[in-house]
Every structure is written in C-alpha cells, then in structure tokens.
Short mmCIF file of C-alpha atoms in Angstrom, two decimals:
data_model
loop_
_atom_site.label_atom_id
_atom_site.label_comp_id
_atom_site.label_asym_id
_atom_site.label_seq_id
_atom_site.Cartn_x
_atom_site.Cartn_y
_atom_site.Cartn_z
CA MET A 36 -12.85 14.41 -4.84
CA THR A 37 -10.59 13.15 -7.60
CA TYR A 38 -7.90 10.54 -7.06
CA GLU A 39 -5.18 13.18 -7.42
CA GLU A 40 -6.87 15.51 -4.85
CA PHE A 41 -7.24 12.56 -2.51
CA TYR A 42 -3.56 11.69 -3.00
CA TYR A 43 -2.44 15.19 -2.05
CA SER A 44 -4.82 15.31 0.93
CA ILE A 45 -3.15 12.30 2.59
CA ASP A 46 0.40 12.14 1.21
CA CYS A 47 2.73 12.78 4.19
CA LYS A 48 -0.34 13.90 6.17
CA PHE A 49 -1.94 10.64 7.21
CA PRO A 50 -3.64 10.94 10.57
CA TYR A 51 -2.13 7.90 12.30
CA HIS A 52 -3.23 8.97 15.71
CA GLN A 53 -6.70 10.08 14.93
CA GLU A 54 -8.74 6.88 14.60
CA SER A 55 -11.98 8.39 13.41
CA GLU A 56 -10.15 10.33 10.71
CA TRP A 57 -8.13 7.33 9.34
CA LYS A 58 -11.35 5.34 9.33
CA ARG A 59 -13.02 8.12 7.37
CA ILE A 60 -10.14 8.24 4.86
CA ILE A 61 -10.29 4.44 4.37
CA GLY A 62 -14.02 4.73 3.57
CA GLN A 63 -13.35 7.67 1.27
CA SER A 64 -10.67 5.73 -0.62
CA ILE A 65 -13.29 3.05 -1.47
CA GLU A 66 -15.71 5.69 -2.81
CA ILE A 67 -12.88 7.22 -4.97
CA GLY A 68 -12.02 3.86 -6.45
CA GLU A 69 -9.07 3.41 -8.84
CA ASP A 70 -6.01 2.58 -6.75
CA ALA A 71 -7.04 4.88 -3.90
CA HIS A 72 -7.62 2.01 -1.41
CA PHE A 73 -4.03 0.85 -2.04
CA LEU A 74 -2.81 4.39 -1.78
CA VAL A 75 -4.19 4.27 1.84
CA LEU A 76 -2.45 0.89 2.38
CA GLN A 77 0.83 2.41 1.34
CA GLU A 78 0.34 5.23 3.89
CA ILE A 79 -0.60 2.68 6.57
CA CYS A 80 2.44 0.49 5.82
CA ARG A 81 5.12 3.10 5.25
CA VAL A 82 4.80 5.07 8.49
CA PRO A 83 7.30 7.94 8.39
CA SER A 84 10.22 7.71 10.80
CA SER A 85 9.00 10.97 12.43
CA GLU A 86 5.81 9.11 13.55
CA LYS A 87 5.70 6.69 16.40
CA LEU A 88 3.01 4.13 16.10
CA ASP A 89 2.39 1.27 18.54
CA GLN A 90 2.46 -2.09 16.74
CA VAL A 91 -0.95 -3.09 18.19
CA LYS A 92 -2.51 0.13 16.92
CA HIS A 93 -0.73 -0.31 13.64
CA MET A 94 -2.16 -3.81 13.21
CA GLU A 95 -5.59 -2.62 14.20
CA MET A 96 -5.38 0.07 11.46
CA TYR A 97 -4.33 -2.54 8.90
CA LYS A 98 -7.10 -4.97 9.89
CA TYR A 99 -9.67 -2.25 9.62
CA TRP A 100 -8.34 -1.30 6.12
CA LYS A 101 -8.32 -4.95 5.06
CA GLN A 102 -11.86 -5.75 6.25
CA SER A 103 -13.30 -2.51 4.76
CA SER A 104 -13.27 -3.79 1.22
CA PHE A 105 -12.21 -6.82 -0.69
CA SER A 106 -9.91 -7.23 -3.65
CA PRO A 107 -7.89 -10.26 -4.48
CA VAL A 108 -4.89 -7.89 -4.54
CA GLN A 109 -5.21 -7.53 -0.75
CA ASP A 110 -4.30 -11.11 -0.05
CA ILE A 111 -1.52 -11.07 -2.68
CA VAL A 112 0.17 -7.99 -1.17
CA GLU A 113 -0.43 -9.04 2.48
CA PRO A 114 3.04 -10.58 3.16
CA ALA A 115 4.67 -7.29 2.06
CA SER A 116 2.14 -5.21 4.11
CA LEU A 117 2.82 -7.26 7.26
CA SER A 118 6.59 -6.99 6.79
CA TYR A 119 6.21 -3.28 7.30
CA ILE A 120 4.02 -3.58 10.32
CA ASN A 121 6.34 -6.20 11.90
CA LYS A 122 9.44 -4.13 10.86
CA THR A 123 10.92 -6.95 8.90
CA GLU A 124 11.66 -7.47 5.22
CA ILE A 125 10.51 -10.15 2.82
CA SER A 126 13.11 -11.81 0.56
CA ASP A 127 13.77 -10.52 -2.90
CA SER A 128 12.56 -13.77 -4.37
CA GLU A 129 9.31 -13.51 -2.43
CA ALA A 130 8.85 -9.89 -3.61
CA LEU A 131 9.40 -10.99 -7.24
CA SER A 132 6.78 -13.73 -6.86
CA ILE A 133 4.28 -11.32 -5.34
CA MET A 134 4.96 -8.83 -8.15
CA GLU A 135 4.41 -11.45 -10.78
CA LYS A 136 0.95 -12.22 -9.25
CA LEU A 137 0.15 -8.44 -9.06
CA SER A 138 1.03 -7.98 -12.71
CA ALA A 139 -2.31 -9.68 -13.52
CA PHE A 140 -4.12 -6.72 -11.92
CA PRO A 141 -3.41 -3.69 -14.14
CA LYS A 142 -2.88 -0.28 -12.48
CA SER A 143 -2.36 -1.64 -8.96
CA TYR A 144 0.54 0.82 -8.68
CA ASN A 145 0.33 1.43 -4.96
CA ALA A 146 0.10 -2.29 -4.10
CA LEU A 147 3.15 -2.86 -6.29
CA GLN A 148 5.06 -0.07 -4.49
CA VAL A 149 4.28 -1.66 -1.11
CA VAL A 150 6.02 -4.74 -2.40
CA LEU A 151 8.90 -2.82 -3.94
CA PHE A 152 9.82 -1.17 -0.66
CA SER A 153 9.31 -4.28 1.52
CA CYS A 154 12.54 -6.06 0.54
CA PRO A 155 16.22 -5.28 0.38
CA ASP A 156 16.41 -5.58 -3.45
CA VAL A 157 20.11 -6.47 -3.21
CA ASP A 158 20.61 -7.14 -6.90
CA GLU A 159 18.11 -4.45 -8.05
CA LEU A 160 16.03 -7.16 -9.67
CA VAL A 161 12.89 -6.16 -7.76
CA GLY A 162 13.22 -2.56 -8.96
CA GLU A 163 13.63 -3.81 -12.58
CA LYS A 164 10.60 -6.05 -12.19
CA TYR A 165 8.62 -3.06 -10.87
CA GLU A 166 9.64 -0.88 -13.88
CA SER A 167 8.79 -3.74 -16.29
CA ILE A 168 5.34 -4.26 -14.87
CA VAL A 169 4.55 -0.52 -14.80
CA ALA A 170 5.68 -0.17 -18.42
CA LYS A 171 3.49 -3.10 -19.43
CA TRP A 172 0.44 -1.54 -17.64
CA LYS A 173 1.09 1.86 -19.25
CA SER A 174 1.42 0.37 -22.73
CA SER A 175 -1.92 -1.40 -22.32
CA THR A 176 -3.90 1.79 -21.90
#
C-alpha cells in the first residue's frame, strides 16, 4: 500500500472503537514509512466531534502509538499531542518553539500539523511559521 492509499484508507474513517483495527493500522503505518506514523498520530489526536472517545481509551491509544516505534519527533510533538487528548491548548509561543524543533526533521508534515492545530494562533504567527517550514522543506527536495 502506498502512502497515498493509506491516507485515504484512514482519513475520516479511523476506527477509534475497534482496538484490534487501530492497532493494525498503527503497525501498518510503520511498514509504510514516510510520515505515515504521524498521519496516524494526527487521526488519534484530532478525534472528530461526531466521535465520542473516553479519555482513558484515548490515552491508551496514544500510548500504544508512541511505544510502537521511536522517532525523536515523537517526544518533540508530545506536548501538542497531549493537549488534544486532554482537551486543552498549548500556548502560541510553545507551538512556535515546538515547530522550530520540528523544522530540523524534513517532511514531518503531519507532526507539524498536530502542533498547528493545538494552539489558538491568536496572531496567526503559528500558521505563518507552519507555511514557512513547509516551504523550506519543499524547496530542499
């Protein structure tokens, strides 16, 4: 399965209430590589409002995702990830700091998006930083 096929197979279709299925998808994301593991993180963090997910189960899913593979990006993006799960926001300045750290890991688009949507972005500086990093990554290829 290609990254694009994987994306379309889980986008807005993530099986939050089917543990064996989300575990399978997490494993599959590691096999696919690229940014697929963080695509799954984005699905885990950004639960649609139409879905109701108990916080304990949500945290269990996140912990399983986190322990299934290791990338330094996981620890960098963790404050933003946990803000979703805990239904809070990180500050814009914290988001900017996290994005600066993520900029050293080209093509971590999904991790970067988790951060982008985890803060209020009052002055739209986080959105600008996101666009700047994406442009830098794209120009490097």
